[in-house]
Amino acid sequence: MRLGFHVSISGGFSLAVQRAHELGCSTMQIFSRNPRGWTVKPLDRADIDEFKRLREQYDIDPVFVHTNYLINLASTKPELYERSIEQFVIDLERTEHLGAEYLVTHLGSASGQEPLWMIDRVADALNMAMKLHAPRATILLENTAGEKGDVGYTFEQVNDVISRLNNTDKVGICYDTCHGFAAGYDIRTKAGVDAVAEKIGSTVGLGRLKGMHLNDCLRELGSHVDRHWHIGEGKIGEAGFTAILNHPAFKDVPKIMETPKETDEDDPRNMKKVRLLMK
Ligand code: MN
Ligand code: MN
Ligand code: ZN
């Protein structure tokens, strides 16, 4: 099973691979730039070459890139909406320059709008982005917790977006366990995990499940509050993660932890816990 963390790119992409390797990762996730700003520094060819060389040497595969947080593909504001599409394309291009396999994106939010309006809005944005730049990397739509105006908190909604896309060859999903739990998908038991696997299978299809964000959840089932927590130490708990990690539908799906990093001990502890829960 491919396991990894979201790692910092501070100091360069090659340093990020080094960090991932030292944490025992066989997959990783990064941002392609500062996730909370619009400015983009040009990519450094030597750094990218070293990034590619190291990930091959350390067998870190696949690599996930996560989109900038300011991007909102469902925005009601025309200016932000257009900017989000442009910036999404920039993230997609940078993902491809890095040779990364996947670009993970949230669907966006639009307070006060109906889910159906948002589904159309996001699908239009993705269609436009893919028209501006035909993707070589695969775009993964991530389920959300359903916080304030978020769309994409059910697999039906995610599938509704996919079904509106002109081309879905380069489209898949990333299942975030914390977001799903906050949205009401109870994975504390084997039966609950079975039900989620069945739900994904009957909506988007398990073939589109290319990655998972393995996060415990600090808040209650259905809270719609997105607070990631350490594996087994949150409301999903060890039994839930044991069921997730050993379920045949999820076993071969690469898993990225986006767990809190308050001390240097956190990532090693979470990695150890996951390995312990795998049978
Ligand atoms: Mn995310
Ligand atoms: Mn996530
Ligand atoms: Zn989250």
Coordinates of C-alpha atoms and ligand atoms in Angstrom, one line a residue:
M1 CA 0.0 0.0 0.0
R2 CA 1.3 3.4 -1.0
L3 CA 1.4 5.8 2.0
G4 CA 2.5 9.3 2.3
F5 CA 2.0 12.8 3.7
H6 CA 1.3 16.2 2.4
V7 CA 4.8 17.7 2.7
S8 CA 6.1 21.3 2.6
I9 CA 7.8 22.6 -0.5
S10 CA 9.6 25.3 1.4
G11 CA 13.2 25.3 0.1
G12 CA 12.2 23.7 -3.2
F13 CA 10.5 20.7 -4.6
S14 CA 13.6 18.5 -4.3
L15 CA 13.6 19.2 -0.6
A16 CA 10.0 18.1 -0.4
V17 CA 10.9 14.7 -1.8
Q18 CA 13.7 14.4 0.7
R19 CA 11.3 15.2 3.5
A20 CA 8.8 12.6 2.2
H21 CA 11.5 9.9 1.9
E22 CA 12.7 10.6 5.5
L23 CA 9.2 10.1 6.7
G24 CA 9.0 6.7 5.0
C25 CA 6.6 7.8 2.3
S26 CA 6.0 5.9 -0.9
T27 CA 3.7 8.6 -2.3
M28 CA 3.3 12.3 -1.4
Q29 CA 1.3 15.4 -1.8
I30 CA 2.5 19.0 -2.3
F31 CA 1.3 22.4 -3.3
S32 CA 2.7 23.7 -6.5
R33 CA 3.2 27.2 -4.9
N34 CA 2.1 29.2 -2.0
P35 CA -1.5 27.9 -1.4
R36 CA -2.8 31.2 0.1
G37 CA -1.6 33.7 -2.5
W38 CA -2.1 34.4 -6.1
T39 CA 1.5 35.1 -7.0
V40 CA 3.4 32.3 -8.7
K41 CA 7.2 32.0 -8.8
P42 CA 8.6 30.5 -12.0
L43 CA 9.6 26.9 -11.7
D44 CA 13.3 26.3 -11.4
R45 CA 14.5 23.7 -14.0
A46 CA 17.4 22.4 -11.9
D47 CA 15.1 21.9 -8.9
I48 CA 12.5 20.1 -11.0
D49 CA 15.1 17.8 -12.5
E50 CA 16.3 17.0 -9.0
F51 CA 12.7 16.5 -7.8
K52 CA 12.1 13.9 -10.6
R53 CA 15.4 12.2 -10.0
L54 CA 14.9 11.8 -6.3
R55 CA 11.3 10.6 -6.5
E56 CA 12.5 7.9 -8.9
Q57 CA 15.4 7.0 -6.7
Y58 CA 13.2 6.8 -3.6
D59 CA 10.3 5.2 -5.4
I60 CA 7.7 7.9 -4.5
D61 CA 4.8 7.3 -6.8
P62 CA 2.3 8.7 -7.5
V63 CA 2.8 12.4 -6.6
F64 CA -0.3 14.4 -5.9
V65 CA -0.5 18.2 -6.2
H66 CA -3.2 20.0 -4.3
T67 CA -4.7 23.2 -5.8
N68 CA -4.3 26.7 -4.3
Y69 CA -6.8 27.4 -1.5
L70 CA -8.0 30.7 -3.0
I71 CA -9.4 28.9 -6.0
N72 CA -13.2 28.7 -5.9
L73 CA -14.6 27.0 -9.0
A74 CA -18.2 27.6 -7.8
S75 CA -17.8 31.3 -6.9
T76 CA -20.9 33.6 -7.5
K77 CA -18.5 36.5 -8.2
P78 CA -17.6 36.7 -11.9
E79 CA -14.1 38.1 -11.2
L80 CA -13.1 35.4 -8.7
Y81 CA -14.7 32.7 -10.8
E82 CA -12.6 33.7 -13.9
R83 CA -9.5 34.1 -11.8
S84 CA -10.1 30.7 -10.3
I85 CA -10.3 29.0 -13.7
E86 CA -7.0 30.7 -14.8
Q87 CA -5.3 29.8 -11.5
F88 CA -6.6 26.2 -11.7
V89 CA -5.0 26.0 -15.2
I90 CA -1.7 27.3 -13.7
D91 CA -1.8 24.6 -11.0
L92 CA -2.5 22.0 -13.7
E93 CA 0.4 23.2 -15.9
R94 CA 2.8 23.2 -12.9
T95 CA 1.6 19.7 -11.9
E96 CA 2.5 18.5 -15.4
H97 CA 5.9 20.3 -15.4
L98 CA 6.7 18.6 -12.2
G99 CA 5.8 15.3 -13.8
A100 CA 3.2 14.7 -11.0
E101 CA 0.3 12.3 -11.8
Y102 CA -2.6 14.0 -10.0
L103 CA -4.0 17.5 -9.3
V104 CA -6.5 17.4 -6.4
T105 CA -9.1 20.1 -6.1
H106 CA -12.1 20.9 -3.9
L107 CA -15.2 21.7 -5.9
G108 CA -15.8 25.1 -4.4
S109 CA -18.4 27.0 -2.4
A110 CA -21.2 29.5 -3.1
S111 CA -23.2 30.4 0.1
G112 CA -26.9 30.7 -0.5
Q113 CA -26.9 28.8 -3.8
E114 CA -28.6 25.5 -4.4
P115 CA -26.3 22.4 -4.9
L116 CA -27.6 22.0 -8.5
W117 CA -26.6 25.6 -9.4
M118 CA -23.1 24.9 -7.9
I119 CA -22.8 21.6 -9.7
D120 CA -23.4 23.4 -13.0
R121 CA -21.0 26.2 -12.1
V122 CA -18.2 23.9 -11.2
A123 CA -18.7 21.7 -14.2
D124 CA -18.6 24.8 -16.5
A125 CA -15.4 25.9 -14.8
L126 CA -13.7 22.5 -15.3
N127 CA -14.9 22.3 -18.9
M128 CA -13.4 25.8 -19.5
A129 CA -10.2 24.9 -17.8
M130 CA -9.8 21.7 -19.8
K131 CA -10.6 23.6 -23.0
L132 CA -7.9 26.2 -22.1
H133 CA -5.4 23.4 -21.4
A134 CA -6.0 19.7 -22.3
P135 CA -4.9 17.9 -19.2
R136 CA -2.1 15.3 -19.2
A137 CA -2.2 15.0 -15.4
T138 CA -5.4 13.6 -14.0
I139 CA -7.7 16.0 -12.1
L140 CA -9.1 14.5 -8.9
L141 CA -12.3 16.0 -7.4
E142 CA -12.2 15.8 -3.6
N143 CA -15.3 15.3 -1.5
T144 CA -15.8 18.1 1.0
A145 CA -17.1 18.3 4.6
G146 CA -20.0 20.5 3.5
E147 CA -18.8 23.6 5.4
K148 CA -20.4 27.0 4.8
G149 CA -21.7 26.8 1.2
D150 CA -19.3 24.0 0.1
V151 CA -20.5 21.7 -2.7
G152 CA -19.3 18.2 -3.2
Y153 CA -20.1 16.8 0.2
T154 CA -21.9 13.8 -1.2
F155 CA -20.6 11.3 -3.8
E156 CA -23.8 12.0 -5.8
Q157 CA -22.8 15.6 -6.1
V158 CA -19.3 14.7 -7.1
N159 CA -20.7 12.4 -9.7
D160 CA -23.2 15.0 -10.9
V161 CA -20.2 17.3 -11.7
I162 CA -18.3 14.5 -13.5
S163 CA -21.4 13.6 -15.6
R164 CA -21.5 17.2 -16.9
L165 CA -17.9 17.2 -18.1
N166 CA -17.2 17.1 -21.8
N167 CA -14.3 14.7 -21.4
T168 CA -13.7 12.5 -18.3
D169 CA -10.6 10.6 -19.5
K170 CA -8.4 12.7 -17.1
V171 CA -10.9 12.9 -14.2
G172 CA -11.1 10.9 -11.0
I173 CA -11.8 11.4 -7.4
C174 CA -9.9 11.7 -4.1
Y175 CA -11.8 10.4 -1.0
D176 CA -11.0 12.4 2.1
T177 CA -12.0 10.3 5.1
C178 CA -12.3 13.3 7.5
H179 CA -14.4 15.3 5.1
G180 CA -16.7 12.3 4.4
F181 CA -17.1 11.7 8.1
A182 CA -17.9 15.3 8.8
A183 CA -20.4 15.2 5.9
G184 CA -22.2 12.1 7.5
Y185 CA -20.4 9.0 6.1
D186 CA -20.0 6.9 9.2
I187 CA -16.8 4.8 8.8
R188 CA -16.4 3.8 12.4
T189 CA -17.3 0.2 11.7
K190 CA -16.6 -2.4 9.0
A191 CA -20.3 -2.2 7.9
G192 CA -20.0 1.6 7.6
V193 CA -16.9 1.3 5.5
D194 CA -18.7 -1.3 3.3
A195 CA -21.5 1.1 2.8
V196 CA -19.2 4.0 1.7
A197 CA -17.3 1.6 -0.7
E198 CA -20.7 0.6 -2.2
K199 CA -21.8 4.3 -2.4
I200 CA -18.6 5.3 -4.3
G201 CA -19.1 2.2 -6.5
S202 CA -22.7 3.1 -7.3
T203 CA -22.0 6.8 -8.0
V204 CA -18.7 7.8 -9.4
G205 CA -17.5 4.2 -9.7
L206 CA -14.5 2.7 -7.8
G207 CA -12.4 2.9 -11.0
R208 CA -12.3 6.7 -10.6
L209 CA -11.0 6.5 -7.1
K210 CA -7.3 7.3 -7.6
G211 CA -6.3 8.7 -4.2
M212 CA -7.4 9.0 -0.6
H213 CA -6.8 11.6 2.0
L214 CA -6.4 9.6 5.2
N215 CA -7.4 11.9 8.0
D216 CA -9.1 11.3 11.3
C217 CA -11.7 13.9 12.3
L218 CA -11.7 16.0 15.4
R219 CA -15.5 16.7 15.3
E220 CA -18.6 14.6 15.4
L221 CA -20.1 12.6 12.6
G222 CA -22.2 14.9 10.4
S223 CA -20.8 18.1 12.1
H224 CA -19.9 19.6 8.7
V225 CA -16.7 20.9 10.4
D226 CA -13.5 20.2 8.6
R227 CA -10.9 19.6 11.3
H228 CA -8.3 16.9 10.5
W229 CA -6.9 14.9 13.4
H230 CA -4.3 12.2 14.1
I231 CA -5.0 8.7 12.8
G232 CA -7.1 6.8 15.3
E233 CA -7.1 9.6 17.8
G234 CA -10.2 11.4 16.5
K235 CA -13.9 10.5 16.2
I236 CA -13.3 8.0 13.4
G237 CA -11.0 6.1 15.7
E238 CA -8.8 3.0 15.4
A239 CA -11.6 0.6 14.5
G240 CA -12.7 2.8 11.6
F241 CA -9.2 3.1 10.2
T242 CA -8.6 -0.6 10.6
A243 CA -11.7 -1.2 8.5
I244 CA -10.7 1.4 5.9
L245 CA -7.0 0.3 5.6
N246 CA -8.0 -3.4 5.1
H247 CA -11.0 -3.0 2.9
P248 CA -10.5 -4.5 -0.6
A249 CA -12.0 -1.5 -2.3
F250 CA -9.4 0.9 -0.7
K251 CA -6.4 -1.4 -0.2
D252 CA -4.6 -0.5 -3.4
V253 CA -5.5 3.2 -3.4
P254 CA -2.6 5.5 -2.6
K255 CA -3.2 7.3 0.7
I256 CA -2.0 10.7 1.8
M257 CA -2.2 11.9 5.4
E258 CA -3.0 15.6 5.9
T259 CA -2.8 15.2 9.6
P260 CA -1.7 18.1 11.9
K261 CA 2.0 18.7 12.2
E262 CA 2.3 20.5 15.6
T263 CA 5.5 18.7 16.5
D264 CA 8.1 16.7 14.6
E265 CA 6.8 13.6 16.3
D266 CA 3.3 13.9 14.7
D267 CA 4.1 12.5 11.2
P268 CA 6.2 9.6 12.4
R269 CA 3.5 8.7 15.0
N270 CA 0.7 8.7 12.4
M271 CA 2.8 6.7 9.9
K272 CA 3.5 4.1 12.7
K273 CA -0.2 4.0 13.6
V274 CA -1.3 3.3 10.0
R275 CA 1.2 0.5 9.6
L276 CA 0.1 -1.0 12.9
L277 CA -3.6 -1.0 11.8
M278 CA -2.8 -2.7 8.5
K279 CA -3.2 -6.4 8.5
Ligands
MN1 MN -8.2 19.1 0.1
MN2 MN -8.2 16.5 1.9
ZN3 ZN -9.9 19.1 5.0

